[in-house]
Amino acid sequence: MALGSLRPSPLVEQATDRLRRQITGGEWPVGTKLPGETTLAAALGVGRSTVREALRALAGAGLVRARQGAGVFVVATEPEEAWTTRLRRAAITDVYEVRVLMEVEAARLAARRRTGEDLSALRDALAGRRAAADGDNAAFVDADIALHAAVVASAHNPVLTGLFAEFAPPLREGLIDMLDLLEVRRGDPNHGDAEHAALVDAIADGDADGAARLLRDDLHRTLDRLRAGR
Protein backbone atom coordinates (compact mmCIF):
# COMPACT_ATOMS: atom_id res chain seq x y z
CA MET A 1 0.00 0.00 0.00
CA ALA A 2 2.02 3.00 -1.27
CA LEU A 3 0.38 5.99 0.41
CA GLY A 4 3.54 8.05 0.98
CA SER A 5 4.58 9.88 4.14
CA LEU A 6 3.02 13.25 4.92
CA ARG A 7 4.58 16.64 5.51
CA PRO A 8 4.41 18.10 9.03
CA SER A 9 1.51 20.64 8.89
CA PRO A 10 -2.22 20.01 9.53
CA LEU A 11 -1.61 16.26 9.56
CA VAL A 12 -5.20 15.24 10.24
CA GLU A 13 -6.41 17.15 7.18
CA GLN A 14 -3.65 15.67 5.04
CA ALA A 15 -4.32 12.16 6.30
CA THR A 16 -8.04 12.57 5.71
CA ASP A 17 -7.45 13.83 2.19
CA ARG A 18 -5.03 11.00 1.36
CA LEU A 19 -7.38 8.30 2.63
CA ARG A 20 -10.37 9.94 0.94
CA ARG A 21 -8.54 9.85 -2.37
CA GLN A 22 -7.85 6.14 -1.93
CA ILE A 23 -11.60 5.61 -1.51
CA THR A 24 -12.99 7.99 -4.14
CA GLY A 25 -10.37 6.86 -6.62
CA GLY A 26 -11.64 3.31 -6.38
CA GLU A 27 -8.53 1.79 -4.79
CA TRP A 28 -10.64 0.80 -1.79
CA PRO A 29 -14.09 -0.19 -3.17
CA VAL A 30 -17.29 -0.33 -1.12
CA GLY A 31 -17.11 -3.25 1.28
CA THR A 32 -13.34 -3.09 1.66
CA LYS A 33 -11.98 -3.37 5.18
CA LEU A 34 -9.38 -0.67 5.77
CA PRO A 35 -5.97 -1.58 7.15
CA GLY A 36 -5.63 -1.20 10.91
CA GLU A 37 -4.65 2.07 12.56
CA THR A 38 -1.07 0.91 13.12
CA THR A 39 -0.64 -0.04 9.47
CA LEU A 40 -2.18 3.21 8.22
CA ALA A 41 -0.11 5.26 10.64
CA ALA A 42 3.12 3.63 9.41
CA ALA A 43 2.13 4.08 5.75
CA LEU A 44 1.29 7.75 6.22
CA GLY A 45 4.15 8.51 8.60
CA VAL A 46 1.88 9.85 11.35
CA GLY A 47 0.70 8.78 14.77
CA ARG A 48 -2.28 6.53 15.43
CA SER A 49 -4.21 9.44 16.96
CA THR A 50 -3.94 11.32 13.65
CA VAL A 51 -5.25 8.28 11.78
CA ARG A 52 -8.08 7.94 14.28
CA GLU A 53 -9.17 11.56 13.73
CA ALA A 54 -8.94 11.13 9.94
CA LEU A 55 -11.16 8.05 10.11
CA ARG A 56 -13.69 10.00 12.20
CA ALA A 57 -13.75 12.68 9.52
CA LEU A 58 -14.31 10.07 6.81
CA ALA A 59 -17.10 8.50 8.86
CA GLY A 60 -18.69 11.95 9.21
CA ALA A 61 -18.60 12.29 5.43
CA GLY A 62 -20.39 8.94 5.11
CA LEU A 63 -17.47 7.17 3.44
CA VAL A 64 -16.54 4.64 6.12
CA ARG A 65 -18.21 2.96 9.07
CA ALA A 66 -16.70 1.16 12.04
CA ARG A 67 -18.11 -2.25 12.90
CA GLN A 68 -17.50 -3.23 16.47
CA GLY A 69 -14.95 -5.97 16.71
CA ALA A 70 -14.56 -6.17 12.93
CA GLY A 71 -12.79 -2.98 11.85
CA VAL A 72 -13.51 0.01 9.60
CA PHE A 73 -15.18 -0.61 6.24
CA VAL A 74 -15.77 1.52 3.14
CA VAL A 75 -19.52 2.13 2.76
CA ALA A 76 -19.54 4.75 -0.04
CA THR A 77 -17.16 6.16 -2.62
CA GLU A 78 -18.67 9.64 -2.73
CA PRO A 79 -19.06 11.86 0.35
CA GLU A 80 -22.55 12.69 1.56
CA GLU A 81 -23.83 16.12 0.62
CA ALA A 82 -23.53 18.51 3.54
CA TRP A 83 -26.75 19.25 5.42
CA THR A 84 -26.54 22.98 4.72
CA THR A 85 -26.05 22.26 1.01
CA ARG A 86 -29.12 20.01 1.00
CA LEU A 87 -31.16 22.77 2.58
CA ARG A 88 -30.03 25.31 0.00
CA ARG A 89 -30.94 22.94 -2.81
CA ALA A 90 -34.30 21.87 -1.35
CA ALA A 91 -37.63 23.20 -2.58
CA ILE A 92 -38.92 25.96 -0.30
CA THR A 93 -42.15 24.01 0.26
CA ASP A 94 -40.14 21.03 1.57
CA VAL A 95 -38.17 23.30 3.89
CA TYR A 96 -41.38 24.97 5.04
CA GLU A 97 -43.08 21.67 5.86
CA VAL A 98 -40.25 20.83 8.23
CA ARG A 99 -40.37 24.36 9.60
CA VAL A 100 -44.00 23.82 10.57
CA LEU A 101 -43.16 20.61 12.44
CA MET A 102 -40.28 22.27 14.26
CA GLU A 103 -41.72 25.68 15.13
CA VAL A 104 -45.16 24.59 16.26
CA GLU A 105 -43.59 22.47 19.00
CA ALA A 106 -41.15 25.29 19.76
CA ALA A 107 -44.08 27.65 20.34
CA ARG A 108 -45.70 25.12 22.66
CA LEU A 109 -42.50 24.79 24.67
CA ALA A 110 -41.96 28.55 24.66
CA ALA A 111 -45.34 29.11 26.33
CA ARG A 112 -44.32 26.72 29.10
CA ARG A 113 -40.72 27.82 29.58
CA ARG A 114 -40.50 31.51 28.68
CA THR A 115 -38.82 33.83 31.14
CA GLY A 116 -39.27 37.53 31.69
CA GLU A 117 -36.19 38.12 29.57
CA ASP A 118 -37.71 36.01 26.78
CA LEU A 119 -40.92 38.05 26.86
CA SER A 120 -38.95 41.27 26.54
CA ALA A 121 -37.08 39.81 23.56
CA LEU A 122 -40.36 38.68 21.96
CA ARG A 123 -41.98 42.09 22.37
CA ASP A 124 -38.88 43.82 21.03
CA ALA A 125 -38.88 41.48 18.03
CA LEU A 126 -42.57 42.15 17.42
CA ALA A 127 -41.88 45.90 17.54
CA GLY A 128 -38.99 45.36 15.11
CA ARG A 129 -41.27 43.51 12.73
CA ARG A 130 -43.75 46.37 12.83
CA ALA A 131 -41.02 48.93 12.21
CA ALA A 132 -39.78 46.90 9.23
CA ALA A 133 -43.20 47.23 7.59
CA ASP A 134 -41.95 50.52 6.16
CA GLY A 135 -38.95 48.79 4.57
CA ASP A 136 -38.48 46.55 1.58
CA ASN A 137 -39.33 42.85 1.47
CA ALA A 138 -35.85 41.75 2.53
CA ALA A 139 -35.92 43.93 5.66
CA PHE A 140 -39.43 42.73 6.50
CA VAL A 141 -38.48 39.05 6.13
CA ASP A 142 -35.38 39.58 8.29
CA ALA A 143 -37.53 41.10 11.03
CA ASP A 144 -40.10 38.33 10.71
CA ILE A 145 -37.43 35.64 11.03
CA ALA A 146 -35.97 37.46 14.03
CA LEU A 147 -39.36 37.22 15.76
CA HIS A 148 -39.64 33.53 14.99
CA ALA A 149 -36.08 33.02 16.21
CA ALA A 150 -37.08 34.67 19.50
CA VAL A 151 -39.98 32.22 19.81
CA VAL A 152 -37.65 29.28 19.23
CA ALA A 153 -35.10 30.67 21.70
CA SER A 154 -37.86 30.91 24.32
CA ALA A 155 -38.28 27.12 24.11
CA HIS A 156 -34.84 26.78 25.73
CA ASN A 157 -33.90 23.76 23.67
CA PRO A 158 -30.44 24.21 22.10
CA VAL A 159 -31.14 21.58 19.44
CA LEU A 160 -34.25 23.44 18.24
CA THR A 161 -32.32 26.71 18.30
CA GLY A 162 -29.53 25.19 16.22
CA LEU A 163 -31.96 23.65 13.74
CA PHE A 164 -33.75 26.95 13.25
CA ALA A 165 -30.45 28.69 12.61
CA GLU A 166 -29.72 26.13 9.87
CA PHE A 167 -33.16 26.63 8.32
CA ALA A 168 -33.11 30.43 8.44
CA PRO A 169 -31.01 31.16 5.28
CA PRO A 170 -33.10 29.08 2.82
CA LEU A 171 -36.28 30.31 4.51
CA ARG A 172 -35.16 33.89 4.05
CA GLU A 173 -34.49 33.44 0.34
CA GLY A 174 -37.77 31.63 -0.26
CA LEU A 175 -39.87 34.15 1.63
CA ILE A 176 -38.30 37.16 -0.07
CA ASP A 177 -38.93 35.53 -3.45
CA MET A 178 -42.55 34.85 -2.49
CA LEU A 179 -43.17 38.42 -1.35
CA ASP A 180 -41.50 39.83 -4.46
CA LEU A 181 -43.42 37.54 -6.80
CA LEU A 182 -46.86 37.55 -5.21
CA GLU A 183 -46.84 41.13 -3.90
CA VAL A 184 -48.37 39.91 -0.63
CA ARG A 185 -47.58 43.20 1.14
CA ARG A 186 -48.92 45.54 -1.52
CA GLY A 187 -52.14 46.27 0.36
CA ASP A 188 -50.88 45.26 3.80
CA PRO A 189 -47.25 46.26 4.44
CA ASN A 190 -47.34 44.70 7.93
CA HIS A 191 -48.78 41.43 6.68
CA GLY A 192 -49.57 39.00 9.51
CA ASP A 193 -49.18 41.48 12.36
CA ALA A 194 -52.35 40.45 14.20
CA GLU A 195 -51.40 36.78 14.09
CA HIS A 196 -47.90 37.44 15.38
CA ALA A 197 -49.17 39.72 18.15
CA ALA A 198 -51.61 37.01 19.21
CA LEU A 199 -48.78 34.47 19.22
CA VAL A 200 -46.66 36.63 21.53
CA ASP A 201 -49.67 37.13 23.83
CA ALA A 202 -50.34 33.38 23.97
CA ILE A 203 -46.72 32.69 24.92
CA ALA A 204 -46.86 35.44 27.54
CA ASP A 205 -50.07 33.93 28.97
CA GLY A 206 -48.53 30.46 29.11
CA ASP A 207 -51.16 29.15 26.67
CA ALA A 208 -49.18 26.31 25.08
CA ASP A 209 -52.02 24.90 22.99
CA GLY A 210 -53.08 28.35 21.83
CA ALA A 211 -49.54 29.34 20.86
CA ALA A 212 -49.07 26.10 18.92
CA ARG A 213 -52.41 26.51 17.14
CA LEU A 214 -51.80 30.14 16.21
CA LEU A 215 -48.37 29.43 14.77
CA ARG A 216 -49.50 26.29 12.98
CA ASP A 217 -52.37 28.14 11.31
CA ASP A 218 -50.14 31.06 10.32
CA LEU A 219 -47.41 28.85 8.88
CA HIS A 220 -49.92 26.72 7.00
CA ARG A 221 -51.42 29.81 5.36
CA THR A 222 -47.99 30.73 4.05
CA LEU A 223 -47.31 27.16 3.01
CA ASP A 224 -50.55 27.11 1.06
CA ARG A 225 -49.46 30.27 -0.76
CA LEU A 226 -46.10 28.75 -1.59
CA ARG A 227 -47.72 25.60 -2.95
CA ALA A 228 -50.30 27.49 -4.97
CA GLY A 229 -47.92 30.21 -6.13
CA ARG A 230 -50.43 32.90 -5.32
mmCIF file of C-alpha atoms in Angstrom, residues 33-146:
data_model
loop_
_atom_site.group_PDB
_atom_site.id
_atom_site.type_symbol
_atom_site.label_atom_id
_atom_site.label_comp_id
_atom_site.label_asym_id
_atom_site.label_seq_id
_atom_site.Cartn_x
_atom_site.Cartn_y
_atom_site.Cartn_z
ATOM 1 C CA LYS A 33 -11.983 -3.369 5.178
ATOM 2 C CA LEU A 34 -9.384 -0.672 5.769
ATOM 3 C CA PRO A 35 -5.966 -1.584 7.147
ATOM 4 C CA GLY A 36 -5.634 -1.195 10.912
ATOM 5 C CA GLU A 37 -4.652 2.071 12.558
ATOM 6 C CA THR A 38 -1.071 0.907 13.119
ATOM 7 C CA THR A 39 -0.636 -0.040 9.469
ATOM 8 C CA LEU A 40 -2.180 3.210 8.217
ATOM 9 C CA ALA A 41 -0.107 5.262 10.635
ATOM 10 C CA ALA A 42 3.115 3.631 9.410
ATOM 11 C CA ALA A 43 2.131 4.076 5.749
ATOM 12 C CA LEU A 44 1.287 7.751 6.224
ATOM 13 C CA GLY A 45 4.154 8.509 8.596
ATOM 14 C CA VAL A 46 1.882 9.850 11.350
ATOM 15 C CA GLY A 47 0.700 8.778 14.773
ATOM 16 C CA ARG A 48 -2.279 6.535 15.431
ATOM 17 C CA SER A 49 -4.213 9.441 16.961
ATOM 18 C CA THR A 50 -3.935 11.322 13.648
ATOM 19 C CA VAL A 51 -5.246 8.282 11.775
ATOM 20 C CA ARG A 52 -8.081 7.937 14.277
ATOM 21 C CA GLU A 53 -9.167 11.563 13.728
ATOM 22 C CA ALA A 54 -8.942 11.126 9.944
ATOM 23 C CA LEU A 55 -11.162 8.048 10.111
ATOM 24 C CA ARG A 56 -13.685 9.995 12.198
ATOM 25 C CA ALA A 57 -13.755 12.678 9.516
ATOM 26 C CA LEU A 58 -14.307 10.075 6.810
ATOM 27 C CA ALA A 59 -17.097 8.504 8.864
ATOM 28 C CA GLY A 60 -18.690 11.949 9.210
ATOM 29 C CA ALA A 61 -18.601 12.285 5.432
ATOM 30 C CA GLY A 62 -20.395 8.938 5.107
ATOM 31 C CA LEU A 63 -17.468 7.173 3.443
ATOM 32 C CA VAL A 64 -16.542 4.643 6.122
ATOM 33 C CA ARG A 65 -18.210 2.956 9.067
ATOM 34 C CA ALA A 66 -16.704 1.163 12.041
ATOM 35 C CA ARG A 67 -18.114 -2.250 12.899
ATOM 36 C CA GLN A 68 -17.504 -3.227 16.472
ATOM 37 C CA GLY A 69 -14.952 -5.973 16.707
ATOM 38 C CA ALA A 70 -14.557 -6.167 12.928
ATOM 39 C CA GLY A 71 -12.790 -2.979 11.853
ATOM 40 C CA VAL A 72 -13.508 0.012 9.605
ATOM 41 C CA PHE A 73 -15.176 -0.606 6.237
ATOM 42 C CA VAL A 74 -15.766 1.522 3.138
ATOM 43 C CA VAL A 75 -19.521 2.129 2.757
ATOM 44 C CA ALA A 76 -19.541 4.748 -0.040
ATOM 45 C CA THR A 77 -17.161 6.157 -2.624
ATOM 46 C CA GLU A 78 -18.671 9.643 -2.734
ATOM 47 C CA PRO A 79 -19.061 11.860 0.354
ATOM 48 C CA GLU A 80 -22.549 12.685 1.557
ATOM 49 C CA GLU A 81 -23.832 16.117 0.625
ATOM 50 C CA ALA A 82 -23.528 18.515 3.544
ATOM 51 C CA TRP A 83 -26.748 19.248 5.418
ATOM 52 C CA THR A 84 -26.536 22.978 4.718
ATOM 53 C CA THR A 85 -26.046 22.260 1.012
ATOM 54 C CA ARG A 86 -29.120 20.007 0.996
ATOM 55 C CA LEU A 87 -31.161 22.772 2.581
ATOM 56 C CA ARG A 88 -30.034 25.313 0.000
ATOM 57 C CA ARG A 89 -30.942 22.938 -2.813
ATOM 58 C CA ALA A 90 -34.297 21.868 -1.354
ATOM 59 C CA ALA A 91 -37.627 23.203 -2.576
ATOM 60 C CA ILE A 92 -38.922 25.959 -0.305
ATOM 61 C CA THR A 93 -42.150 24.007 0.263
ATOM 62 C CA ASP A 94 -40.144 21.032 1.569
ATOM 63 C CA VAL A 95 -38.173 23.300 3.889
ATOM 64 C CA TYR A 96 -41.384 24.972 5.036
ATOM 65 C CA GLU A 97 -43.078 21.672 5.857
ATOM 66 C CA VAL A 98 -40.247 20.826 8.234
ATOM 67 C CA ARG A 99 -40.371 24.358 9.601
ATOM 68 C CA VAL A 100 -44.004 23.815 10.575
ATOM 69 C CA LEU A 101 -43.161 20.615 12.441
ATOM 70 C CA MET A 102 -40.284 22.275 14.265
ATOM 71 C CA GLU A 103 -41.715 25.676 15.130
ATOM 72 C CA VAL A 104 -45.157 24.586 16.263
ATOM 73 C CA GLU A 105 -43.590 22.466 18.996
ATOM 74 C CA ALA A 106 -41.153 25.286 19.760
ATOM 75 C CA ALA A 107 -44.082 27.650 20.337
ATOM 76 C CA ARG A 108 -45.698 25.118 22.661
ATOM 77 C CA LEU A 109 -42.496 24.793 24.666
ATOM 78 C CA ALA A 110 -41.960 28.552 24.664
ATOM 79 C CA ALA A 111 -45.338 29.114 26.333
ATOM 80 C CA ARG A 112 -44.316 26.720 29.098
ATOM 81 C CA ARG A 113 -40.724 27.822 29.579
ATOM 82 C CA ARG A 114 -40.501 31.514 28.676
ATOM 83 C CA THR A 115 -38.818 33.829 31.144
ATOM 84 C CA GLY A 116 -39.270 37.530 31.693
ATOM 85 C CA GLU A 117 -36.192 38.124 29.566
ATOM 86 C CA ASP A 118 -37.707 36.010 26.784
ATOM 87 C CA LEU A 119 -40.919 38.046 26.865
ATOM 88 C CA SER A 120 -38.949 41.269 26.537
ATOM 89 C CA ALA A 121 -37.083 39.810 23.565
ATOM 90 C CA LEU A 122 -40.358 38.677 21.962
ATOM 91 C CA ARG A 123 -41.976 42.091 22.372
ATOM 92 C CA ASP A 124 -38.875 43.825 21.033
ATOM 93 C CA ALA A 125 -38.880 41.484 18.030
ATOM 94 C CA LEU A 126 -42.572 42.149 17.419
ATOM 95 C CA ALA A 127 -41.877 45.895 17.536
ATOM 96 C CA GLY A 128 -38.990 45.365 15.114
ATOM 97 C CA ARG A 129 -41.275 43.508 12.731
ATOM 98 C CA ARG A 130 -43.753 46.371 12.834
ATOM 99 C CA ALA A 131 -41.015 48.930 12.214
ATOM 100 C CA ALA A 132 -39.785 46.898 9.232
ATOM 101 C CA ALA A 133 -43.198 47.228 7.595
ATOM 102 C CA ASP A 134 -41.946 50.518 6.157
ATOM 103 C CA GLY A 135 -38.953 48.787 4.573
ATOM 104 C CA ASP A 136 -38.480 46.547 1.582
ATOM 105 C CA ASN A 137 -39.330 42.852 1.475
ATOM 106 C CA ALA A 138 -35.846 41.752 2.533
ATOM 107 C CA ALA A 139 -35.924 43.925 5.659
ATOM 108 C CA PHE A 140 -39.426 42.731 6.501
ATOM 109 C CA VAL A 141 -38.477 39.054 6.128
ATOM 110 C CA ASP A 142 -35.385 39.578 8.292
ATOM 111 C CA ALA A 143 -37.534 41.100 11.027
ATOM 112 C CA ASP A 144 -40.099 38.331 10.706
ATOM 113 C CA ILE A 145 -37.434 35.638 11.026
ATOM 114 C CA ALA A 146 -35.968 37.461 14.031
#
